[in-house]
Short mmCIF file of C-alpha atoms in Angstrom, two decimals:
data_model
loop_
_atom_site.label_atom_id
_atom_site.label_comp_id
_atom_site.label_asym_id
_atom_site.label_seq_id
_atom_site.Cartn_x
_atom_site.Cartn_y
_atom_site.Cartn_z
CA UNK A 904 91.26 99.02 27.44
CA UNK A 905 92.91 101.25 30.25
CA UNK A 906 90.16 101.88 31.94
CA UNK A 907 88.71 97.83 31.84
CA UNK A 908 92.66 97.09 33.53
CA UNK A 909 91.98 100.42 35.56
CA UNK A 910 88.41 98.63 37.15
CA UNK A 911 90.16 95.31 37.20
CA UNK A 912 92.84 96.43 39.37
CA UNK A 913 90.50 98.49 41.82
CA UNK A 914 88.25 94.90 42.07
CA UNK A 915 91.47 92.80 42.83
CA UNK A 916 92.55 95.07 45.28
CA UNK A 917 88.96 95.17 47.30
CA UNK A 918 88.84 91.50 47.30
CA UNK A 919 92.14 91.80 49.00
CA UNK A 920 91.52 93.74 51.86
CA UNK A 921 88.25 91.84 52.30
CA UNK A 922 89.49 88.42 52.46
CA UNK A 923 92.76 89.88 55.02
CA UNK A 924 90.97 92.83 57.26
CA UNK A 925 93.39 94.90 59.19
CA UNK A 926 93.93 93.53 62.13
CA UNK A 927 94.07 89.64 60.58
CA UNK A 928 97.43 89.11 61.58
CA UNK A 929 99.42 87.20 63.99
CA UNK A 930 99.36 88.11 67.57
CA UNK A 931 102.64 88.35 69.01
CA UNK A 932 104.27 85.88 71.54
CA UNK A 933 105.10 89.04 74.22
CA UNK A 934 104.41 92.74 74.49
CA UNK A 935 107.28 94.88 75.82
CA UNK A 936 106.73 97.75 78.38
CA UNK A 937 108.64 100.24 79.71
CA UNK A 938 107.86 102.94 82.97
CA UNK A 939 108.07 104.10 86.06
CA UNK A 940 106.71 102.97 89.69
CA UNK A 941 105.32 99.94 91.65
CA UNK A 942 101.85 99.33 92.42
CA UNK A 943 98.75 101.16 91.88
CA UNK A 944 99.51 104.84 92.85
CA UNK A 945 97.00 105.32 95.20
CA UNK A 946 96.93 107.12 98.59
CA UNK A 947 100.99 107.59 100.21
CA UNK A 948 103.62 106.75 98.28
CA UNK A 949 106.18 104.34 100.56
CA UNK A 950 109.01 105.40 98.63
CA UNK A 951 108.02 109.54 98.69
CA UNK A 952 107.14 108.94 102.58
CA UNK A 953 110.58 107.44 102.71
CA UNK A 954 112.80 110.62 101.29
CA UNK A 955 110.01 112.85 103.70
CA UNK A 956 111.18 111.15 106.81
CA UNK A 957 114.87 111.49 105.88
CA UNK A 958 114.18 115.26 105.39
CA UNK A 959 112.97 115.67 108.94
CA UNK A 960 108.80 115.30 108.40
CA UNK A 961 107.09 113.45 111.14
CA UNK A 962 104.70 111.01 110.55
CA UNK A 963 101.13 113.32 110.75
CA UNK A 964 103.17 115.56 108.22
CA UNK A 965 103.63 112.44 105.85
CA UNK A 966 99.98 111.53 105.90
CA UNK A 967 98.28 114.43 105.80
CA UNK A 968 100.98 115.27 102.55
CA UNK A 969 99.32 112.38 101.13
CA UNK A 970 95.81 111.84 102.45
CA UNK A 971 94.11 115.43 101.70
CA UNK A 972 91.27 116.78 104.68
CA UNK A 973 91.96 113.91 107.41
CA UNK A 974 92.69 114.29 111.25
CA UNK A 975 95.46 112.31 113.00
CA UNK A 976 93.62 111.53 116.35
CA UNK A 977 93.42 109.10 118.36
CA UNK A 978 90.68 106.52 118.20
CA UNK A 979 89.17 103.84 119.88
CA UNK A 980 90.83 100.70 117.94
CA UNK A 981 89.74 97.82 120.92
CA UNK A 982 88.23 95.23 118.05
CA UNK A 983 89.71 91.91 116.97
CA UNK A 984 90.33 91.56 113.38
CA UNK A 985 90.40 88.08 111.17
CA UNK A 986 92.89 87.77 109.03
CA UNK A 987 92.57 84.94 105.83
CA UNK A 988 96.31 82.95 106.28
CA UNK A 989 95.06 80.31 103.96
CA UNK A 990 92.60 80.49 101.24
CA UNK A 991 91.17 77.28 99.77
CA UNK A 992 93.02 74.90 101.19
CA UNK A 993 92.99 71.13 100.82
CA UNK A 994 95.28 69.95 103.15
CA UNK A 995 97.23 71.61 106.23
CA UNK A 996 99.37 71.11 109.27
CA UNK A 997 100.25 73.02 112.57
CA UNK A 998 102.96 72.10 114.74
CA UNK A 999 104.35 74.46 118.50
CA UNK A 1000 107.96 73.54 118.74
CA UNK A 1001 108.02 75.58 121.98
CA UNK A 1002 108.77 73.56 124.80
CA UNK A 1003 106.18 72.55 127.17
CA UNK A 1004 103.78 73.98 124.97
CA UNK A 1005 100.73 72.51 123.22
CA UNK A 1006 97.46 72.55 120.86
CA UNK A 1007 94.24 71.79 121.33
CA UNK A 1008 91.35 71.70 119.11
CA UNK A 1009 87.74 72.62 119.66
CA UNK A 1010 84.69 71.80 117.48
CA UNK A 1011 83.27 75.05 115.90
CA UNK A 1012 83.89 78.39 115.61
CA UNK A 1013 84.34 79.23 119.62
CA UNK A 1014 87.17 81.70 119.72
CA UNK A 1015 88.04 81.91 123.29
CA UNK A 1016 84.84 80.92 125.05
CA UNK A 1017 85.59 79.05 128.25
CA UNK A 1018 83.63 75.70 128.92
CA UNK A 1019 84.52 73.89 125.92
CA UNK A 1020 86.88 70.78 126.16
CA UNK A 1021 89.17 70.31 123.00
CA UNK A 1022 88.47 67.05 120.93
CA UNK A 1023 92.20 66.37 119.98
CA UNK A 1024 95.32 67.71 121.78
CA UNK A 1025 98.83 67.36 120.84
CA UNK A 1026 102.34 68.26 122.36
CA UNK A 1027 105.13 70.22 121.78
CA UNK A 1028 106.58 68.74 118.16
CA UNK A 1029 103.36 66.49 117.18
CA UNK A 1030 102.40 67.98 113.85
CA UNK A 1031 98.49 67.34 113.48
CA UNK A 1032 97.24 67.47 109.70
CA UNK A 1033 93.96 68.77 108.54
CA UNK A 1034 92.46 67.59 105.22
CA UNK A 1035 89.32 67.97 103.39
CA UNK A 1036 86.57 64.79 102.88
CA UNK A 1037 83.77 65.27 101.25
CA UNK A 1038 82.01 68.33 103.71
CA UNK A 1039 83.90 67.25 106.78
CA UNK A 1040 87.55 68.56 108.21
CA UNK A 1041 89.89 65.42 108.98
CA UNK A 1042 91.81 65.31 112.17
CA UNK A 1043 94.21 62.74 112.02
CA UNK A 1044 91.89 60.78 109.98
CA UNK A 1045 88.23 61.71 112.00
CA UNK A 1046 85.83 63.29 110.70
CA UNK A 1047 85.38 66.35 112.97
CA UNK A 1048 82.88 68.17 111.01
CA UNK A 1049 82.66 71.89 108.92
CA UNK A 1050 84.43 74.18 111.78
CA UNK A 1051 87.22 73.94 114.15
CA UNK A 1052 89.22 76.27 116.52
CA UNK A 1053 92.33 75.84 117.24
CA UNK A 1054 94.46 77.17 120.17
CA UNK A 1055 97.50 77.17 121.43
CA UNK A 1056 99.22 78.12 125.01
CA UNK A 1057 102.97 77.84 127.19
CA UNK A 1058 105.20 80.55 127.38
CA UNK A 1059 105.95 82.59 124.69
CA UNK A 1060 104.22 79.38 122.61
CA UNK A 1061 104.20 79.56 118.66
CA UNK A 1062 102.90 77.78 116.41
CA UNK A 1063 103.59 77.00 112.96
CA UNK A 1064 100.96 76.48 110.10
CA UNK A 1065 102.64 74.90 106.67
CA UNK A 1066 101.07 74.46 103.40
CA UNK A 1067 102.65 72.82 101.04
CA UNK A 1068 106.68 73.82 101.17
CA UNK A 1069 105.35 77.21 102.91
CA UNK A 1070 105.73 77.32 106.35
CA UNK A 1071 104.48 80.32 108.94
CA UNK A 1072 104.94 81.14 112.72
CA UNK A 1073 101.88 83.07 114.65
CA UNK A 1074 102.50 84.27 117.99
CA UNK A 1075 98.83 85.83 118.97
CA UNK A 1076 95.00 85.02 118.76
CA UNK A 1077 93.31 81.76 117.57
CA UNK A 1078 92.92 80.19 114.47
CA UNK A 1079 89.69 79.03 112.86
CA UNK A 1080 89.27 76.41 110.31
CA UNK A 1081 86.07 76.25 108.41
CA UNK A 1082 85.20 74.33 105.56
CA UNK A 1083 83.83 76.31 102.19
CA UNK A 1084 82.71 74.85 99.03
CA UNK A 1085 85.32 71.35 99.43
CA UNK A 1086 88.13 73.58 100.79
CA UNK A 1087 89.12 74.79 104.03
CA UNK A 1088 89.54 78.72 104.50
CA UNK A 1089 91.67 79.36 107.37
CA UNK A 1090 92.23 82.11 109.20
CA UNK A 1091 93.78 84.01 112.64
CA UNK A 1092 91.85 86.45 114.94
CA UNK A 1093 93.94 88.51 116.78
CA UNK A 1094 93.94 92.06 118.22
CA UNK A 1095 93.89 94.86 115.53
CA UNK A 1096 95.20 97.87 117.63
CA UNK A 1097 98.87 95.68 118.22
CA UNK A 1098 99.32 92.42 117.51
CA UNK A 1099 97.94 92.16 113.86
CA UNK A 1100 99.90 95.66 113.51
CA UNK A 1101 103.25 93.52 114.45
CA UNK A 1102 102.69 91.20 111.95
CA UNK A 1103 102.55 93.86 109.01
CA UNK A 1104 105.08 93.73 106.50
CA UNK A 1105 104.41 96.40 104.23
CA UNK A 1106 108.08 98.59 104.66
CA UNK A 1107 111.32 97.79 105.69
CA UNK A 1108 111.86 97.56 109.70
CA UNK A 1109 115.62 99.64 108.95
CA UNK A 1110 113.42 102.40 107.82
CA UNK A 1111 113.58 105.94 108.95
CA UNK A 1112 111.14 105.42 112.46
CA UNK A 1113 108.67 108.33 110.99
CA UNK A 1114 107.84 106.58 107.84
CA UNK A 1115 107.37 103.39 110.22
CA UNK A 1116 105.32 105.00 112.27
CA UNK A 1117 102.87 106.47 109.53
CA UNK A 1118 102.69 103.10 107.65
CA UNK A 1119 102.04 101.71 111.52
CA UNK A 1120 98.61 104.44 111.41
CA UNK A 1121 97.75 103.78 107.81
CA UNK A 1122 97.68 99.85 108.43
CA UNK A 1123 95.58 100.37 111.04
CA UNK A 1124 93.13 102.90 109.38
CA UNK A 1125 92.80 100.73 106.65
CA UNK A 1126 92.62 97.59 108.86
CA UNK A 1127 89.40 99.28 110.95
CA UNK A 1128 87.73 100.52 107.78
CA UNK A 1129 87.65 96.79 106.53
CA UNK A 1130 85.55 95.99 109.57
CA UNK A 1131 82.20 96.15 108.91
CA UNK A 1132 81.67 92.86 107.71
CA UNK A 1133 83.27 89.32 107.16
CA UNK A 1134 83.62 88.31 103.94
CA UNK A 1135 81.95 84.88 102.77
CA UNK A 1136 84.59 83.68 100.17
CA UNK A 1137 87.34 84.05 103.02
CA UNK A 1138 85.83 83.89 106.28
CA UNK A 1139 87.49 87.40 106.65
CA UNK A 1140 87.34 91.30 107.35
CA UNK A 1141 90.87 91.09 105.56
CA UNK A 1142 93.04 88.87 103.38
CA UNK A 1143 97.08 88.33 104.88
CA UNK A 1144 98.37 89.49 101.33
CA UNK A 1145 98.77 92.38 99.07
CA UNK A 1146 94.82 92.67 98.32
CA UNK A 1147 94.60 94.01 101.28
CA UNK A 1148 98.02 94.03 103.53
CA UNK A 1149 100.83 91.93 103.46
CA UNK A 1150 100.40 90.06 107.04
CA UNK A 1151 103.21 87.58 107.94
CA UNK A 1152 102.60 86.81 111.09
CA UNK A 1153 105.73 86.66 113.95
CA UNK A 1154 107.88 86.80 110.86
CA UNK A 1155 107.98 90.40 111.21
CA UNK A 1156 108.85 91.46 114.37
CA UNK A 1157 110.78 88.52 114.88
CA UNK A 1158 113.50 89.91 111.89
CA UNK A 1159 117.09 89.65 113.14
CA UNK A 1160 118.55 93.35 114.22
CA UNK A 1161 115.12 95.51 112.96
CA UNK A 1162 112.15 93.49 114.03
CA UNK A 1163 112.31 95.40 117.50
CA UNK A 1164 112.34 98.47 115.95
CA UNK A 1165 109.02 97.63 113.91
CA UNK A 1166 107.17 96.57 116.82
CA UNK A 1167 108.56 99.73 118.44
CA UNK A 1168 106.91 102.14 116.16
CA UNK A 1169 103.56 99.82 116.30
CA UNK A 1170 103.89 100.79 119.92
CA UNK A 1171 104.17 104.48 119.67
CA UNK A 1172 101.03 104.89 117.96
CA UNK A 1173 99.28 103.51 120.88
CA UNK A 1174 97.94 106.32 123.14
CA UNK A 1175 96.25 104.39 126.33
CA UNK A 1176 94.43 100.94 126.49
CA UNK A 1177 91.64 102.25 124.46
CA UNK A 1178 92.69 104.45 121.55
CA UNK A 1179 96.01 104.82 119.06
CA UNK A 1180 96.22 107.44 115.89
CA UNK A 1181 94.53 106.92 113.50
CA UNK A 1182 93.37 108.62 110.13
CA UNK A 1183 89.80 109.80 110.18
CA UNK A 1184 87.93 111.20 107.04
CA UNK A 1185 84.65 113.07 108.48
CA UNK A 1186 84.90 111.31 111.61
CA UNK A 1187 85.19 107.92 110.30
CA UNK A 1188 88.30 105.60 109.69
CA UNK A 1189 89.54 105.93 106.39
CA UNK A 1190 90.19 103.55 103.68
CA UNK A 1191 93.81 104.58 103.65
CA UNK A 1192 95.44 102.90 100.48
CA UNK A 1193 99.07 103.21 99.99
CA UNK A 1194 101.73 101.62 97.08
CA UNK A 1195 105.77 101.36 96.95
CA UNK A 1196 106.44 104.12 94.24
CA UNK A 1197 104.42 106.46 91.31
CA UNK A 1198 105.04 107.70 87.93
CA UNK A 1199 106.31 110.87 89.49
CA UNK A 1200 102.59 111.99 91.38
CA UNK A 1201 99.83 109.34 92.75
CA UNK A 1202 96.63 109.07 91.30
CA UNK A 1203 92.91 109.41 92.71
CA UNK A 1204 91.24 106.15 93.06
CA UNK A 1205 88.61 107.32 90.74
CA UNK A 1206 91.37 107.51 87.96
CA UNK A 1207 92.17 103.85 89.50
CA UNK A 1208 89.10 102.33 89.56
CA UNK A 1209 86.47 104.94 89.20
CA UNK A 1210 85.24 105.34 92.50
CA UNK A 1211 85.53 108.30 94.81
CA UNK A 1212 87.19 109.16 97.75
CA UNK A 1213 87.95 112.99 98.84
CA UNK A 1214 91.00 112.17 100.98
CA UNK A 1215 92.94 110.30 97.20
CA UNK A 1216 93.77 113.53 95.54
CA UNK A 1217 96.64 114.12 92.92
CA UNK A 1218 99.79 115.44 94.61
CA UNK A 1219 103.82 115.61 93.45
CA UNK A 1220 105.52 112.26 94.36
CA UNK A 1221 109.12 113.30 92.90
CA UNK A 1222 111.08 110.65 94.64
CA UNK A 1223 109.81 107.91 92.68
CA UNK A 1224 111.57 108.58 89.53
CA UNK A 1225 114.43 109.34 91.33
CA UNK A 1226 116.76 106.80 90.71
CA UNK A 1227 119.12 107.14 93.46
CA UNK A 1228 116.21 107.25 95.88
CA UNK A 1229 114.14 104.24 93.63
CA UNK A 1230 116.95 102.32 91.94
CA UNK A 1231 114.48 99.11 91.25
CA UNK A 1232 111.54 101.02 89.79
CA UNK A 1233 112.40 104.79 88.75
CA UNK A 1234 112.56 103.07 85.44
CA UNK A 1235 111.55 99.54 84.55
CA UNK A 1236 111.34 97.40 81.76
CA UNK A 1237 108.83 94.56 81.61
CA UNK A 1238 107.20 92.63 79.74
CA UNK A 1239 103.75 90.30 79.28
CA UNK A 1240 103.18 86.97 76.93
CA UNK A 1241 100.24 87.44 74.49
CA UNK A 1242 98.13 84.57 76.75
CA UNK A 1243 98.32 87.46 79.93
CA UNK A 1244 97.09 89.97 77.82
CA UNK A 1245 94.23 88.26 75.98
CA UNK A 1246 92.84 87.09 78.86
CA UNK A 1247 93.33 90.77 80.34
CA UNK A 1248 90.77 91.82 77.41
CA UNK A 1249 88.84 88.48 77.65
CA UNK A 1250 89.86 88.21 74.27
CA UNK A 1251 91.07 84.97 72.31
CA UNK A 1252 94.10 87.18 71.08
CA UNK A 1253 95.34 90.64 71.00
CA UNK A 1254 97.17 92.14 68.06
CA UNK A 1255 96.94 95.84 68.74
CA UNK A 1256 97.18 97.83 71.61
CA UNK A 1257 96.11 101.41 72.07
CA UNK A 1258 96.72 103.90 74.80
CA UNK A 1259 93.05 105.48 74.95
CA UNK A 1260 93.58 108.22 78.16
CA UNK A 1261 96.37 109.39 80.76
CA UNK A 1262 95.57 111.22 83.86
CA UNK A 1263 96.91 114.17 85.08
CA UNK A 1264 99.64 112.34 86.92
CA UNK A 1265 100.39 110.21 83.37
CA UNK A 1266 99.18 106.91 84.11
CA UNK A 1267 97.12 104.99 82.01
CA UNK A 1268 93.45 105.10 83.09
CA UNK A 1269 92.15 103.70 79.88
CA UNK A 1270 93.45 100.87 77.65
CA UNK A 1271 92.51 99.22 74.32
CA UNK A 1272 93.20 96.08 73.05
CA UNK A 1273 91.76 94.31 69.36
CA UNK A 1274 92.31 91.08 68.24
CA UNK A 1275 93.11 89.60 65.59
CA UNK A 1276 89.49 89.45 64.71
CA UNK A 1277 89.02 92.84 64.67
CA UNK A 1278 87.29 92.82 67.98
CA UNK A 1279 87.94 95.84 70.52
CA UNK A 1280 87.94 95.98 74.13
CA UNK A 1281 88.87 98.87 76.04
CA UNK A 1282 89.75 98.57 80.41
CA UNK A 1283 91.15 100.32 82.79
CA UNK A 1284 95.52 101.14 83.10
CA UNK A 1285 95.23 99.99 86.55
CA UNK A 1286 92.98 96.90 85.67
CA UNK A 1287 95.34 95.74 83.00
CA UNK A 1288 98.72 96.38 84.86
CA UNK A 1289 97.00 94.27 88.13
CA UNK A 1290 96.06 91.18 85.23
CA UNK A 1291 99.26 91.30 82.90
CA UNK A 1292 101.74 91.74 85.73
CA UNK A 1293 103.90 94.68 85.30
CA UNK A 1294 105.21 97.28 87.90
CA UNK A 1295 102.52 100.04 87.72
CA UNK A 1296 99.83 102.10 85.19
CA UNK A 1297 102.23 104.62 84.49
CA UNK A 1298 103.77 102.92 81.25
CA UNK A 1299 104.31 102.56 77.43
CA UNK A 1300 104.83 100.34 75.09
#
């Protein structure tokens, strides 16, 4: 009779974990992280750079501590660069309030070509709107077709582009309107070597002028390494945000007090009308990546994203957990709702996650997550920090 109760039991109890597998429970509303850093670790740390320039390093000595086998040299840097400053767009207006100053707008994509006579013009203060219609661009309700230029010209002349409750000044270049797929992408063409430079606003102006100066030579190495080609789904070599850099425009050297001093150190990278430092990896520009703060040492981008550079190696970045020198992101808490994180895993929910691999500098390089089906998908640490929106890949939860 024991043993019949004995079998029983051992049945009841299989049927049980069949019918409710492990992982059949609920997913939770939010994960909770803690770590160290901001952004993906990759290339020179801005706040390691930082504590460098405060202990006397020059700018070559900060970059070549964090870019391994370059040259600081000068290098011809005489190209124009486009810039996306609006991506997708429906609907947008430009406006100069400089006096005596004015727009005009040209059909197609004509940049500064002489012999063209605008189609529309408007004055100092007369906002003109541009909206999508079917495959045309509407100027003050015409039609004017799938490209425009705009341009704009008086002394010292601005002009201001708004998008919804966003509004932006732009001091240099042209701007070109063309329409993709219903939308309009919209960007500015300006001169890389300076005036694009001015517009970067990737560290604070107040900073020590060394670290200025070598964020001022890795913008620009990155900027002529993006070159090569213009990208179809922005009409762009580069994107005005953090994808690429954070361009603002005349925002930045405009800044009460410390703009001067930005556009100062743009302007002592510059060497003669033909060349300015930049970094060079076997003769060429290099893709120099950089991020606010680490886990405690950057990260090669093939433990970012699996590619591989020579110049992205592994060193000591000890001022990013310091706390008196990183009081934001020494240590951070965040955290992610469960929609974030499915969708991180292209999963329908996530009720486990799993820490699969750390690099030598301790972040995360590989990530599991299984849902509630008992499905498991593993990504990258720096794939899943960029999609659930926390600080950096060097974390735990």
């Amino acid at each position: 009779m024991k043993t019949y109760k004995s079998l029983f039991a051992l049945l009841f109890t299989a049927l049980i974990f069949t019918a409710h597998p492990a992982y059949a429970q609920s997913a939770p509303p939010t994960f909770e992280f803690t770590g160290s850093g901001y952004g993906h670790g990759v290339g020179m740390s801005q706040i390691g750079g930082k504590a460098r320039a405060v202990s006397g390093e020059s700018a070559s000595a900060i970059l070549n501590y964090y870019y391994k086998d370059v040259q600081i040299v000068p290098f011809v840097d005489t190209h124009t660069i486009r810039v996306n400053i609006a991506h997708s767009a429906k609907s947008i207006s430009f406006i100069t309030h400089t006096p005596s100053s004015q727009i005009d707008i040209f059909e197609g994509d004509i940049a500064f070509e002489t012999g063209s006579s605008p189609v529309a013009t408007f004055s100092t203060k007369k906002r003109v709107t541009l909206s999508t219609i079917t495959q045309s661009i509407l100027v003050a309700g015409i039609a004017r077709g799938k490209t425009l230029t705009l341009r704009w010209s008086g002394e010292n002349a601005l002009i201001t582009m708004t998008r919804g409750t966003a509004s932006t000044k732009y001091k240099y270049g042209y701007i070109t309107i063309k329409m993709a797929k219903g939308s309009m992408e919209v960007t500015n063409t300006l001169a890389l070597r300076d005036e694009y430079l001015y517009g970067i606003s990737e560290v604070p102006s107040s900073w020590p002028s060394a670290m200025m100066e070598a964020q001022v030579i890795a913008s620009r190495s990155y900027a002529l390494s993006r070159l090569s080609n213009i990208r179809s789904v922005c009409d762009c070599q580069v994107f005005s945000h953090i994808s690429d850099q954070n361009f603002v425009g005349y925002a930045k050297e405009s800044e009460p007090r410390f703009g001067q001093l930005w556009r100062a150190a743009v302007d002592r990278t510059i060497i003669d009308t033909q060349t300015s430092l930049v970094v060079l990896s076997e003769g060429k520009p290099a893709q120099t990546y950089f991020f606010s703060s680490s886990g405690g040492a950057t990260q090669t981008t093939r433990d970012a994203w699996g590619g591989f550079s020579a110049y992205t190696q592994s060193v000591s970045d000890s001022a990013s957990v310091d706390v008196t020198l990183n009081p934001r992101f020494a240590k951070w808490r965040a955290s992610a709702t469960q929609e974030l994180v499915a969708k991180a895993f292209i999963l329908p929910d996530v009720v486990k996650l799993e820490i699969l691999s750390r690099n030598e500098a301790g972040a995360v390089t590989s990530i599991a997550g299984t849902s509630s089906g008992g499905v498991t998908k593993q990504i990258r640490g720096d794939t899943f920090r960029s999609r659930v929106k926390i600080p950096s890949p060097w974390f735990n939860f």
